[in-house]
Structures are given as structure tokens and as C-alpha cells.
Short mmCIF file of C-alpha atoms in Angstrom, two decimals:
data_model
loop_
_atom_site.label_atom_id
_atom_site.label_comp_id
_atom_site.label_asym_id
_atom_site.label_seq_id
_atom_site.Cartn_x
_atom_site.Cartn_y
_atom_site.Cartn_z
CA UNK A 1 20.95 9.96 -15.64
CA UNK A 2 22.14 11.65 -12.34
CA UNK A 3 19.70 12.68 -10.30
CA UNK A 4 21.77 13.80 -7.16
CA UNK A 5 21.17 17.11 -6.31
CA UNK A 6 22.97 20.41 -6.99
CA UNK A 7 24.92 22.29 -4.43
CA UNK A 8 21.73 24.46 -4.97
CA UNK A 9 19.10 22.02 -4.73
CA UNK A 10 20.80 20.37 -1.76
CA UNK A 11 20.75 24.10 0.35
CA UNK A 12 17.13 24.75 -0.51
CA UNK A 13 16.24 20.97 0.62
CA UNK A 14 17.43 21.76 3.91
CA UNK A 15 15.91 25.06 4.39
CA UNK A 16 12.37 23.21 3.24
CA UNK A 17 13.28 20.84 6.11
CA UNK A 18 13.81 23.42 8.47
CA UNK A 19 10.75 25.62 7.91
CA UNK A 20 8.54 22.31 8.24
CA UNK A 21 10.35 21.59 11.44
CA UNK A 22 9.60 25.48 12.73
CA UNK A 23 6.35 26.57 10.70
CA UNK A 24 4.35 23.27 10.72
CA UNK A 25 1.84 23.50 13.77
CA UNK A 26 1.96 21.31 16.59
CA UNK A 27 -1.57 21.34 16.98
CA UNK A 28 -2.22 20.24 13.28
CA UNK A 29 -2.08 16.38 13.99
CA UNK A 30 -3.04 13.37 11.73
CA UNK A 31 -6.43 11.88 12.10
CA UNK A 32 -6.02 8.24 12.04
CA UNK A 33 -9.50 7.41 11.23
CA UNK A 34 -10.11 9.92 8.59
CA UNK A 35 -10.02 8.49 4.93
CA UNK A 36 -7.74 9.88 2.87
CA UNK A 37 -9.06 12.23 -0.76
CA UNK A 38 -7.58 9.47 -3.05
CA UNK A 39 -5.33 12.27 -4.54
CA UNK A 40 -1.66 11.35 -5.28
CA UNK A 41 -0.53 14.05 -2.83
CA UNK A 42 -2.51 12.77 0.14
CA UNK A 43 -0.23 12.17 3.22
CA UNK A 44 -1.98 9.90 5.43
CA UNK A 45 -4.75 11.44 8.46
CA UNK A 46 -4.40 15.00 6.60
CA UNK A 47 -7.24 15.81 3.80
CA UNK A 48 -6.36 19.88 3.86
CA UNK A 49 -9.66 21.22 1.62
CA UNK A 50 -11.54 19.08 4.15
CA UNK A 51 -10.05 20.60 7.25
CA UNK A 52 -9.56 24.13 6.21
CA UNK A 53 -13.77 23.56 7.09
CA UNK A 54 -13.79 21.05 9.77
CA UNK A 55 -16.21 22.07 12.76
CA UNK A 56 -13.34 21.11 15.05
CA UNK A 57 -11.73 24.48 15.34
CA UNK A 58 -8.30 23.24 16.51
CA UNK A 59 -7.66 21.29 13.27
CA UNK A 60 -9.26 24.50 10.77
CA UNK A 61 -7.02 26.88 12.53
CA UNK A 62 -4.16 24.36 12.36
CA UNK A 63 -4.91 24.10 8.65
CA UNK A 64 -5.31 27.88 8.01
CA UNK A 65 -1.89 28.54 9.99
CA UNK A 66 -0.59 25.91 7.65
CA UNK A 67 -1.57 27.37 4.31
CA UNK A 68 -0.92 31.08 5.78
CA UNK A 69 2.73 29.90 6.38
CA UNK A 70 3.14 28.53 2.74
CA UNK A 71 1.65 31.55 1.45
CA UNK A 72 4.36 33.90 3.28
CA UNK A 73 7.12 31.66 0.94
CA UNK A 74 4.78 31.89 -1.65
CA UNK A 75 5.14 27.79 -1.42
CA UNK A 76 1.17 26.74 -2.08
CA UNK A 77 1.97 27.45 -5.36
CA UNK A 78 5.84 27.95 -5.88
CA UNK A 79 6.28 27.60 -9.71
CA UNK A 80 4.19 30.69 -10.30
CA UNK A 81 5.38 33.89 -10.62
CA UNK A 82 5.82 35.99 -7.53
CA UNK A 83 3.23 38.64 -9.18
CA UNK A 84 0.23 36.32 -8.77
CA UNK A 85 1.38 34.62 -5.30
CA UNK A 86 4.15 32.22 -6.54
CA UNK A 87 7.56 31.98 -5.26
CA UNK A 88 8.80 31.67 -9.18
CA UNK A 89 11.05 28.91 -8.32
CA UNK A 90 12.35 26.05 -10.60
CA UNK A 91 10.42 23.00 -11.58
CA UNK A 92 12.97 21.14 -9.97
CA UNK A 93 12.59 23.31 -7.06
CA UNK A 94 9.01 22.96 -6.76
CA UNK A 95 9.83 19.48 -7.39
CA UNK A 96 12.40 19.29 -4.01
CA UNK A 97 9.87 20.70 -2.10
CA UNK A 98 6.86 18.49 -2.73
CA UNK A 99 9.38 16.12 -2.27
CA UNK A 100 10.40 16.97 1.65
CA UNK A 101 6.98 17.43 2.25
CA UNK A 102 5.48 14.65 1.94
CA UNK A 103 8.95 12.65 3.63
CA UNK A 104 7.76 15.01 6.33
CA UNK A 105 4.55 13.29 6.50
CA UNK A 106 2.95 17.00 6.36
CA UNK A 107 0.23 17.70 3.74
CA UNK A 108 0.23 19.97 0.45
CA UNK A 109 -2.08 22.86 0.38
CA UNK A 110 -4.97 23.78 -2.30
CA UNK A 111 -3.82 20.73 -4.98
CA UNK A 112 -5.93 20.77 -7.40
CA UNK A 113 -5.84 24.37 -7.79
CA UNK A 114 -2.54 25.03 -7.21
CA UNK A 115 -1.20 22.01 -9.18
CA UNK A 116 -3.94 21.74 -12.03
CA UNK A 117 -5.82 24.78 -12.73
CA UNK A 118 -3.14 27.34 -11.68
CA UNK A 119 -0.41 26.10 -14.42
CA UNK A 120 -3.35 25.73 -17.06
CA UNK A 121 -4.31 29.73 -16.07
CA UNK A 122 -0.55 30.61 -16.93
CA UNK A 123 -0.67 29.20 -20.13
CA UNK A 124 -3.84 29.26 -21.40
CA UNK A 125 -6.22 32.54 -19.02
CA UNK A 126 -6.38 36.20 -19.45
CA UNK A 127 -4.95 39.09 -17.37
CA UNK A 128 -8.15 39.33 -16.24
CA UNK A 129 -8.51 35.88 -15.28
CA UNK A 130 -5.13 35.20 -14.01
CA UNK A 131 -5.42 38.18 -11.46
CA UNK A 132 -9.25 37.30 -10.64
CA UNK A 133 -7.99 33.74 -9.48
CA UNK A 134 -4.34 32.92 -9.22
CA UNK A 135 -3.48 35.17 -5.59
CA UNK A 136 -6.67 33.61 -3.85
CA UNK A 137 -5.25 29.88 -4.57
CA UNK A 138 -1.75 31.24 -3.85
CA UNK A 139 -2.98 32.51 -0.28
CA UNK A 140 -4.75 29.08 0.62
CA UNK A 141 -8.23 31.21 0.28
CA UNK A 142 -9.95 29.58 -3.10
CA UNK A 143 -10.23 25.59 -3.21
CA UNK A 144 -11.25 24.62 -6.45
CA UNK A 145 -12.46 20.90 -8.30
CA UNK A 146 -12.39 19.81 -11.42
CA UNK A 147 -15.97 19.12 -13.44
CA UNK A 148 -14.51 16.20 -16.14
CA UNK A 149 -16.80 13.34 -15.85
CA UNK A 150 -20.35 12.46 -16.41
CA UNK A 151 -22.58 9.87 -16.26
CA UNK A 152 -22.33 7.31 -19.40
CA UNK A 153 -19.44 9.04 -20.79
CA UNK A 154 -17.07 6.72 -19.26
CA UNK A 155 -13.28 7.83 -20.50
CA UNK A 156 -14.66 9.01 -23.44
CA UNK A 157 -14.28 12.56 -22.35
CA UNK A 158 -15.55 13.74 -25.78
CA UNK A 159 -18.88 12.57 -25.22
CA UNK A 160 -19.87 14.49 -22.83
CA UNK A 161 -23.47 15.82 -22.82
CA UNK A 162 -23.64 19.29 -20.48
CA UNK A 163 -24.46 21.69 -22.73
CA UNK A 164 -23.64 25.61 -22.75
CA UNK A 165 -25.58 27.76 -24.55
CA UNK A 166 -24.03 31.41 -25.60
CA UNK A 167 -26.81 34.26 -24.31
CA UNK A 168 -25.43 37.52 -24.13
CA UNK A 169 -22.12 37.89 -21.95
CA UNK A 170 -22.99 34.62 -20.26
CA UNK A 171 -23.00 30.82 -21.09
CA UNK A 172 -26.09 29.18 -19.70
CA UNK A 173 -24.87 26.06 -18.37
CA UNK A 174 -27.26 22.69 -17.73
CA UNK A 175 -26.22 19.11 -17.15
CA UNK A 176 -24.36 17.01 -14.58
CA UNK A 177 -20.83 16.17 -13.71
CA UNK A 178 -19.91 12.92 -10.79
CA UNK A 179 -16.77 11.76 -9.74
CA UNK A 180 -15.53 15.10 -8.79
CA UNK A 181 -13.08 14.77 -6.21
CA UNK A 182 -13.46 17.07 -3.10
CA UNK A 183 -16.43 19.49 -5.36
CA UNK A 184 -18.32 19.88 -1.90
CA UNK A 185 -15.74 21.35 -0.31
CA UNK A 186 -14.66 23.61 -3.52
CA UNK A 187 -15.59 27.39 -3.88
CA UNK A 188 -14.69 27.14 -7.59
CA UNK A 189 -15.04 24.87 -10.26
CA UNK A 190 -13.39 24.46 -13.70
CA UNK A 191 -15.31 22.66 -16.14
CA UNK A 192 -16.26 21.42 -19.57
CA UNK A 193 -19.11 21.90 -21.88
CA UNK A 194 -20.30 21.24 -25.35
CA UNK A 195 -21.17 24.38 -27.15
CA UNK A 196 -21.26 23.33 -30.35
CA UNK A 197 -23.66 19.82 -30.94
CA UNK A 198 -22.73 19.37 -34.21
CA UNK A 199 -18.93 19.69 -34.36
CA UNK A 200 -17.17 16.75 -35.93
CA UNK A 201 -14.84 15.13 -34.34
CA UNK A 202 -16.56 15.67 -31.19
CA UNK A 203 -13.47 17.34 -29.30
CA UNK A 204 -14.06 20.46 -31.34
CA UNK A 205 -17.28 21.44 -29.73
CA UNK A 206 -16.63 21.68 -26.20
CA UNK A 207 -15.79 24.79 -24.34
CA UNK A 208 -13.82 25.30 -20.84
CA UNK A 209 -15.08 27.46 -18.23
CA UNK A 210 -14.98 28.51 -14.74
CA UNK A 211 -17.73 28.18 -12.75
CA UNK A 212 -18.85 29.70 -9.21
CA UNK A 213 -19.52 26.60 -7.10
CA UNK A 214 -22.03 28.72 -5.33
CA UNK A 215 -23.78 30.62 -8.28
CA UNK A 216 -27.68 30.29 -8.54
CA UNK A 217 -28.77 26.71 -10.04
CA UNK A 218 -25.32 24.72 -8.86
CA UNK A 219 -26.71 21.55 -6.88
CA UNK A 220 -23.99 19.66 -5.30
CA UNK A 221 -24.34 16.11 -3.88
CA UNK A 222 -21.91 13.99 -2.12
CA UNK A 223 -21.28 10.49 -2.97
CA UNK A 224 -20.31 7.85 -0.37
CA UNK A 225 -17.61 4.89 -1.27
CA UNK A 226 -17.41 1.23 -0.32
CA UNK A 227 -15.50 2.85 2.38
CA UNK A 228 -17.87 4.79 4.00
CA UNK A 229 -15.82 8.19 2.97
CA UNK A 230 -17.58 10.80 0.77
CA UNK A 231 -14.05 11.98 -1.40
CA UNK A 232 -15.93 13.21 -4.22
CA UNK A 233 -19.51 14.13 -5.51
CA UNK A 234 -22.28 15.04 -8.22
CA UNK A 235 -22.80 17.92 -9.44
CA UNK A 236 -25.86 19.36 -11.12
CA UNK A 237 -26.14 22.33 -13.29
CA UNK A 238 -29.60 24.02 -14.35
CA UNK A 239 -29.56 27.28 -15.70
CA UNK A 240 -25.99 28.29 -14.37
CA UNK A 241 -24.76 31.75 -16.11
CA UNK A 242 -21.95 31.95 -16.30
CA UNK A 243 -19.73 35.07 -17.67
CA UNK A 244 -18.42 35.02 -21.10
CA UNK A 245 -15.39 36.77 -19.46
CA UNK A 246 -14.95 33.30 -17.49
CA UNK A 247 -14.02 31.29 -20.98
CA UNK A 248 -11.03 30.19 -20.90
CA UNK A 249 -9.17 29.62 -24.72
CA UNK A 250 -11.34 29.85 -27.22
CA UNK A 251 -15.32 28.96 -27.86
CA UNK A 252 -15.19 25.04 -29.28
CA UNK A 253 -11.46 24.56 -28.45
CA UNK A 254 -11.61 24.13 -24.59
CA UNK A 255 -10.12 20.25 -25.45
CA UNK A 256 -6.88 21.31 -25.84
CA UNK A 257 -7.02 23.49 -22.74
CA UNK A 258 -8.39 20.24 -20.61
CA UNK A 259 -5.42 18.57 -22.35
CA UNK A 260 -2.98 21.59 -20.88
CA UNK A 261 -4.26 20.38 -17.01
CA UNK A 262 -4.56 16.95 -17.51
CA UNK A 263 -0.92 16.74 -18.51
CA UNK A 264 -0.49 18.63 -15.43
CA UNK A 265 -2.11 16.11 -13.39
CA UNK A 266 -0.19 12.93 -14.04
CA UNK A 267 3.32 14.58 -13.03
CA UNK A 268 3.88 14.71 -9.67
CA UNK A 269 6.05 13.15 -7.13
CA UNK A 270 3.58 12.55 -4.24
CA UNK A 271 2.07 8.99 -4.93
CA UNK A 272 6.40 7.91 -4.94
CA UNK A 273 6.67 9.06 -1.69
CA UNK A 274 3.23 7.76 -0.47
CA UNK A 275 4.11 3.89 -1.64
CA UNK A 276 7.66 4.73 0.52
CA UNK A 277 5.96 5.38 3.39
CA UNK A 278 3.56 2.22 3.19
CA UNK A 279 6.47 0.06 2.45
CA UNK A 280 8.53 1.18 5.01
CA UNK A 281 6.14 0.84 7.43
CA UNK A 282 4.98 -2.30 6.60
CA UNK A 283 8.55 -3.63 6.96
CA UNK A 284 9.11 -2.11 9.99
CA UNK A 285 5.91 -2.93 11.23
CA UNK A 286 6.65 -6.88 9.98
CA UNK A 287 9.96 -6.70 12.46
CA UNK A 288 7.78 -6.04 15.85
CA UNK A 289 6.36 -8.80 17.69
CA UNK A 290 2.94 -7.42 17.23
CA UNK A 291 4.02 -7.68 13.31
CA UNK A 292 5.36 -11.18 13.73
CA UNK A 293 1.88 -12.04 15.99
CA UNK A 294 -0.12 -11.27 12.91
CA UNK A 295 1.94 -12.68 9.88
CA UNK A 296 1.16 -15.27 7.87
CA UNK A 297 2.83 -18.57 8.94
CA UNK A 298 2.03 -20.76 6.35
CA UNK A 299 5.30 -22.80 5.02
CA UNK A 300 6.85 -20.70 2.17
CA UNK A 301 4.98 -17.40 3.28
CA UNK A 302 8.03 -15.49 4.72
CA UNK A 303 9.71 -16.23 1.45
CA UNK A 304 7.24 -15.44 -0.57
CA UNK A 305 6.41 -12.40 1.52
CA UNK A 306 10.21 -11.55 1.52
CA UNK A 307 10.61 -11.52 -2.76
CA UNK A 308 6.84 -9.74 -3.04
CA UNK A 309 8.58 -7.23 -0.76
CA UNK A 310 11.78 -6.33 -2.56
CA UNK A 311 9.82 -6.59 -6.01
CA UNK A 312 7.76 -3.58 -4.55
CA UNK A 313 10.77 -1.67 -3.40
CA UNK A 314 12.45 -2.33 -6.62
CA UNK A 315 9.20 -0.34 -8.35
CA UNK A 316 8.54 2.39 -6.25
CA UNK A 317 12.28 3.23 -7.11
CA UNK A 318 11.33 3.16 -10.53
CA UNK A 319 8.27 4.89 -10.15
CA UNK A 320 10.87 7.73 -8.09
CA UNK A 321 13.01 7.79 -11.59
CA UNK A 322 9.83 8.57 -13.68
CA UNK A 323 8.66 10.88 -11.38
CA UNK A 324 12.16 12.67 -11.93
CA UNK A 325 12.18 12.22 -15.57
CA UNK A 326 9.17 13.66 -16.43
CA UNK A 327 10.22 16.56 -14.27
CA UNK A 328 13.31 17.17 -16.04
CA UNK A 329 11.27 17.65 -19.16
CA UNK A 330 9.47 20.40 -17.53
CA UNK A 331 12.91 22.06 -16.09
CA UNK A 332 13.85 21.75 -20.02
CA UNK A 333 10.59 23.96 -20.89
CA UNK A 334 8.38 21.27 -22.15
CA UNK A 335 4.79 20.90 -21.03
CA UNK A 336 4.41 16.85 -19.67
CA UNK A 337 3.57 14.75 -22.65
CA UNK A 338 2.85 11.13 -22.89
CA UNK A 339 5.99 10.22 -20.17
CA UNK A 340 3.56 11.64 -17.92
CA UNK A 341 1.23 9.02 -18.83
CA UNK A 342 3.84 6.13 -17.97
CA UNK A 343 4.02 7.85 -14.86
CA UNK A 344 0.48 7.72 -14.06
CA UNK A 345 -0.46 4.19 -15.45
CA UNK A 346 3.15 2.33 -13.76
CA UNK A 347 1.95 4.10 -10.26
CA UNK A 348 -2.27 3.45 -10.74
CA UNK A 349 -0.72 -0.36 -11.18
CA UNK A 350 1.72 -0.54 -8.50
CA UNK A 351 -0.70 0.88 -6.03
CA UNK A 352 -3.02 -2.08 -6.57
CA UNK A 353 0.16 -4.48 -6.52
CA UNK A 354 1.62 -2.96 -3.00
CA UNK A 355 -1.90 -3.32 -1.51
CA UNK A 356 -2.13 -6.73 -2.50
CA UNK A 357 1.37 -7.52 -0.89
CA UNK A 358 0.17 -5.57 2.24
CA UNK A 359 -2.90 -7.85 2.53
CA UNK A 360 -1.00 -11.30 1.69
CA UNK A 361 1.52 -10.47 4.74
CA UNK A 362 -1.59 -10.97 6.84
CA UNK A 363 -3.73 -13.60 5.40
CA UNK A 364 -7.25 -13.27 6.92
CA UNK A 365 -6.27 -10.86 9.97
CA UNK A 366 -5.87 -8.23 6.23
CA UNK A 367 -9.45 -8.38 6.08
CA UNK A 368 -10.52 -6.28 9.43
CA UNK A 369 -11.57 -3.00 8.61
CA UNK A 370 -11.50 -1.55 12.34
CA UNK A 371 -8.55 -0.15 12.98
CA UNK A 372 -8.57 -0.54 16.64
CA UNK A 373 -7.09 -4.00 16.42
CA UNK A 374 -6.40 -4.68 13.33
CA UNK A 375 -3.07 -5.17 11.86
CA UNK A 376 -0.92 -2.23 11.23
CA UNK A 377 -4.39 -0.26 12.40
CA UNK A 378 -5.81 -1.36 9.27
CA UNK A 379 -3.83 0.18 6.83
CA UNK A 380 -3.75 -2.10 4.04
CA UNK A 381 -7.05 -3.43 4.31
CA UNK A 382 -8.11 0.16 3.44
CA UNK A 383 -5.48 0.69 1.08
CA UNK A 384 -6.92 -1.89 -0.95
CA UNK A 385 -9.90 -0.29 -1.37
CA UNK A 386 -8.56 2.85 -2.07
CA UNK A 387 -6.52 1.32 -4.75
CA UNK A 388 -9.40 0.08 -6.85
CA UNK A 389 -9.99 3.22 -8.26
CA UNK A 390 -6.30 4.09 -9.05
CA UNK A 391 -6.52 2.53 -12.72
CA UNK A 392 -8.88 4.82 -13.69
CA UNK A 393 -8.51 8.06 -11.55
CA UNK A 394 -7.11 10.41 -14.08
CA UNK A 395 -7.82 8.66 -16.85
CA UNK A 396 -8.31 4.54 -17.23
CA UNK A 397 -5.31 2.82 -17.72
CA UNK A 398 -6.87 1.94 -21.43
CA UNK A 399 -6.72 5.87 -22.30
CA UNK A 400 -2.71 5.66 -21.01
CA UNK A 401 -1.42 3.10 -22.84
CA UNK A 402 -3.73 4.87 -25.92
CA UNK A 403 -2.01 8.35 -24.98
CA UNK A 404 1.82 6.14 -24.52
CA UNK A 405 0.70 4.26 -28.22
CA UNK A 406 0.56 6.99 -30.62
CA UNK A 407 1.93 9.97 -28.87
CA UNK A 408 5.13 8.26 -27.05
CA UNK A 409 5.98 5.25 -29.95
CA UNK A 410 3.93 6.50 -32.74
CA UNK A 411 1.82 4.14 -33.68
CA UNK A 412 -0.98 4.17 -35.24
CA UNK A 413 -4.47 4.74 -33.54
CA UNK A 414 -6.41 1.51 -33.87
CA UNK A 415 -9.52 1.24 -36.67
CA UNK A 416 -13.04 1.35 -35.79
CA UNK A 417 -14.10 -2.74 -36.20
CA UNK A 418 -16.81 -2.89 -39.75
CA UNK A 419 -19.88 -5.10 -38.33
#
């Protein structure tokens, strides 16, 4: 495969390099204490739904500017068509310029709703719902979260429990939904529900809906990690109408709509160019005499160290070449199937592999958590705590290599064990 670009693709990389160089604000600087969301398209001291609100008012302006720029390119959301806020560009466009943003180090705007829900909207929404939602995402405006999980369902998605009951024009909503990344800060929220308790297999039952984060009877509660960070939340429903008119697909068939985003989900390009950056640095970082100062010198360690190194480099390049071949399948008109899946389970893996590498450079200097001090300020000590969710963010990496099993190599699904 030849992935260099096209005379075409090579002009509009440069111009995304030039309007980052002109349009990104200078007063929009990385925090270096701030934890990153865990999303793949994090770009390290920026967390964009989180400073859109901050109470420091130089970094929310710098964040509106940001978005407000985008939105004049119609580059928050550039896949979409220019009617709802898009810039209708390629998927390999789009592609390019997630790309050169994060090698710019400067961060995406409105992910989840631009990336996820947006997409599913094209395919799956109304009129109605497509021009109710699409231009506020597209302007930077709307932040939205995703309401997947629940308590004791583990990855068994199917089994979840909040229930929706049909009364009227509304669906009255009850039940709870945890792990949802960035739902405090969200003014929307997209979520399943089981509307019919009986259906068999389970997936038939459950309906998809969009839900107004700030409707009567929505309770939302942060969470705090082992890092001290609150990325995502619980959320409690009791009594939550919600319009009929806010469905989206069909009553009951709302699984194959969550399938639509989810696919969505595991295609992108930023964790590549996030595992770049944290290489590179660390090598560079490795060369300085503050580097060497902290290094492991145990005999055989720079060896070691040197192999664990280009072994890492070596994946993220392959990681890069899934990242592009899943995107060609898209360019080709193809929603992301189960290559998106060997995308997401090779990249959950190699994050935990690159923060153990980080951490063995350092021996027990890796384990300081203050960054004031600390080796490479800390980096990979909280890299590796970041990375212990990757391999099941998004789906564990058990569902994956399910999803790469019978969809990618067709085989068959595995038999329930008798007693």
C-alpha cells in the first residue's frame, strides 16, 4: 500500500499547518499539571470540554476562540456536510487534518460529538434531529457524552438494566449509567435503554435516545481516579421524559445504531500520534544530561532500554498503517468494521507496553508522581496509570478479539459451556 500523499492531500496539509500557525491562540497554553480525558485524541495539558468552562477566563476564551476558528472552516466537524456545519471534505481529508493537529500539539474540538454522535446522526437521525443538533456541535456550542455503561453489566452491553417506558410522546427514563467520560461537563447525552424486558436475544429490546443533560430528574456525579482526576462520572436517571421525537432508529433496534458509533469510535488517528510524541520525547529526553542523571545504570539496561525502544517505534508505525487502513475503507464508502477493532485492541495494548518502557528507563526515580522533579516531569509515571484503563475503554480487549473472531476471520462464536 502507498500511503504518500496526493498532490491534493499534500496542498491541504500545508494550509492545515498554516492556519494552526495563524488561528491557534497564543494565550491558549498547555497546562502541565492538568490530567488528560483518557480520550485517544487528547494532546497533552489541553482537555477542550473541560476548558471551554474553566473559571480561569484566559484559558475559556482561548478555548472558545479556538473552536470559533474551526467552526469558520467548518473543521470541528469537517466530514459533514456544509448544510449542517461541516466542511464536506474527504475522509482522508478529515483524516490529514486530525493528523497535523495533533503533530501540532494543539487539541481537537467537541470529540465525542463531533466524531461519535455526529456521523451516527448522518446515518441513522431525522431531518428534524439532524438540524436540532448537528450546527450546535459544528459551532463548538453543544458538548455531548455518551451513556453506554452501567453498573454490573460489565462489556456485556446487552444487559443493561435502565429502563424506558413509552407514555405518550415521551419515554420515561430511570436507571444509572458510570464510566461516562467527560458527562459533567456535557449539555447532551446520547444513550441506551431497554424498552422491551422480554425481547430475546437481549439486543432487540433496547432503544437509543438523546437525552437533555439538564432535563428535570438527571443527577450527575463525578468520579475521581487513582489519579486524583475526575475524567468521567455517574449518571442517574429518575423519571427523565424524554421526547419520542428524540428516538433515534427505531423502538427495540437502538443496538444496531450503538453499533453505527461505536464503529465510529475505534477509527481514529489521534492515539498514533499521541504514542509519537511520548516516544520522541522520551528519546530526546534520554539524550540530555538531566535524562542521562536519571537513567537506569544497571549493567545491560541501556541495551535493554535501547531494543524496548525501537520495538515501540517499530509498533506505533504499525499502529500509523492501521490507522490509515481503516481509513481507506471509509474513503472507499464503507462504515469501519472489525479492522477498526484491530485498531483499537493493537493501540489499548501498546499503550500499556510504551508506559512500561517509559517507567523501566527510570527504575525507581519512574515511580514519583510530582512532577516538579520528577523525571521527564512525571510523564510516564502518569502514563502508566492512564494506560490501565486502555484495554477496556471502548470495549475490553475480550469483546475485540470477539468482534476480530467472527466478523474479521469468520469463525464461529464460541458455545455456552453445559454444567
Amino acid at each position: 500500500m502507498n500511503w504518500d500523499d496526493t498532490p491534493e492531500q499534500a496542498a491541504f496539509r500545508d494550509e492545515v499547518r498554516a492556519f494552526v500557525r495563524e488561528r491557534f491562540p497564543a494565550s491558549y497554553r498547555p497546562d502541565g499539571e492538568a490530567e488528560q480525558s483518557l480520550e485517544p485524541e487528547d494532546v497533552r495539558g489541553y482537555n477542550w470540554p473541560v476548558d471551554r468552562m474553566s473559571d480561569d477566563p484566559v484559558r475559556r476564551d482561548g478555548a472558545r476562540a479556538w473552536a470559533a476558528a474551526l467552526a469558520e472552516r467548518g473543521w470541528i466537524a469537517p466530514h459533514w456536510p456544509r448544510e449542517y456545519g461541516g466542511a464536506g471534505l474527504s475522509a482522508m481529508e478529515e483524516f490529514v487534518l486530525q493528523e497535523e493537529m495533533m503533530r501540532a500539539r494543539v487539541p481537537t474540538v467537541n470529540g465525542i460529538g463531533a466524531f461519535l454522535l455526529g456521523p451516527t446522526l448522518l446515518v441513522h437521525g431525522t431531518e428534524r434531529q439532524k438540524a436540532a443538533h448537528l450546527p450546535g456541535i459544528a459551532r463548538g456550542e453543544v458538548t455531548w457524552a455518551q451513556g453506554f455503561s452501567e453498573p454490573g453489566s460489565g462489556s456485556d452491553l446487552a444487559s443493561l438494566r435502565t429502563r424506558a417506558v413509552r407514555d405518550g410522546d415521551a419515554y420515561v427514563l430511570n436507571g444509572q449509567k458510570v464510566w461516562t467520560s467527560l458527562g459533567q461537563y456535557a449539555d447532551w447525552l446520547f444513550v441506551l435503554a431497554r424498552t422491551d424486558a422480554e425481547a430475546v436475544p437481549k439486543h432487540r429490546g433496547i432503544t437509543f435516545l438523546l437525552v437533555d443533560a439538564r432535563a428535570p430528574g438527571v443527577t450527575v456525579r463525578p468520579i475521581t481516579d487513582l489519579r486524583g482526576a475526575a475524567p468521567f462520572c455517574e449518571i442517574f436517571f429518575e423519571d427523565v421524559r424524554v421526547p419520542a421525537a428524540d428516538r433515534v432508529g427505531e423502538e427495540n433496534r437502538g443496538w444496531y445504531v450503538a453499533m453505527t458509533a461505536l464503529g465510529f469510535e475505534r477509527a481514529g488517528i489521534g492515539a498514533t500520534v499521541k504514542y509519537e510524541h511520548a516516544l520522541a520525547d522520551l528519546v530526546s529526553y534520554l539524550r540530555t544530561d538531566e535524562g542521562r542523571a536519571f537513567a537506569r545504570t544497571d549493567p545491560g539496561a541501556a541495551a535493554s532500554l535501547r531494543r524496548e525502544i525501537a520495538l515501540r517505534y517499530a509498533e506505533v508505525r504499525v499502529l500509523y498503517n492501521l490507522a490509515r487502513y481503516t481509513v481507506s475503507r471509509q474513503a472507499a464508502g464503507e462504515e469501519p468494521g472489525y479492522e477498526a477493532s484491530v485498531n483499537q485492541l493493537f493501540g489499548a495494548e501498546l499503550h500499556q507496553r510504551l508506559a512500561r518502557t517509559g517507567a523501566r528507563a527510570f527504575g525507581g526515580s519512574a515511580a514519583r508522581w510530582r512532577r516538579d522533579g520528577a523525571p521527564l516531569a512525571a510523564a510516564f509515571t502518569h502514563m502508566r496509570l492512564d494506560a490501565v484503563a486502555s484495554t477496556f475503554l471502548g470495549g475490553t480487549t475480550e469483546i475485540q478479539r470477539n468482534v476480530i473472531a467472527t466478523r474479521g476471520l469468520n469463525l464461529p462464536r464460541p458455545r455456552p459451556r453445559t454444567p
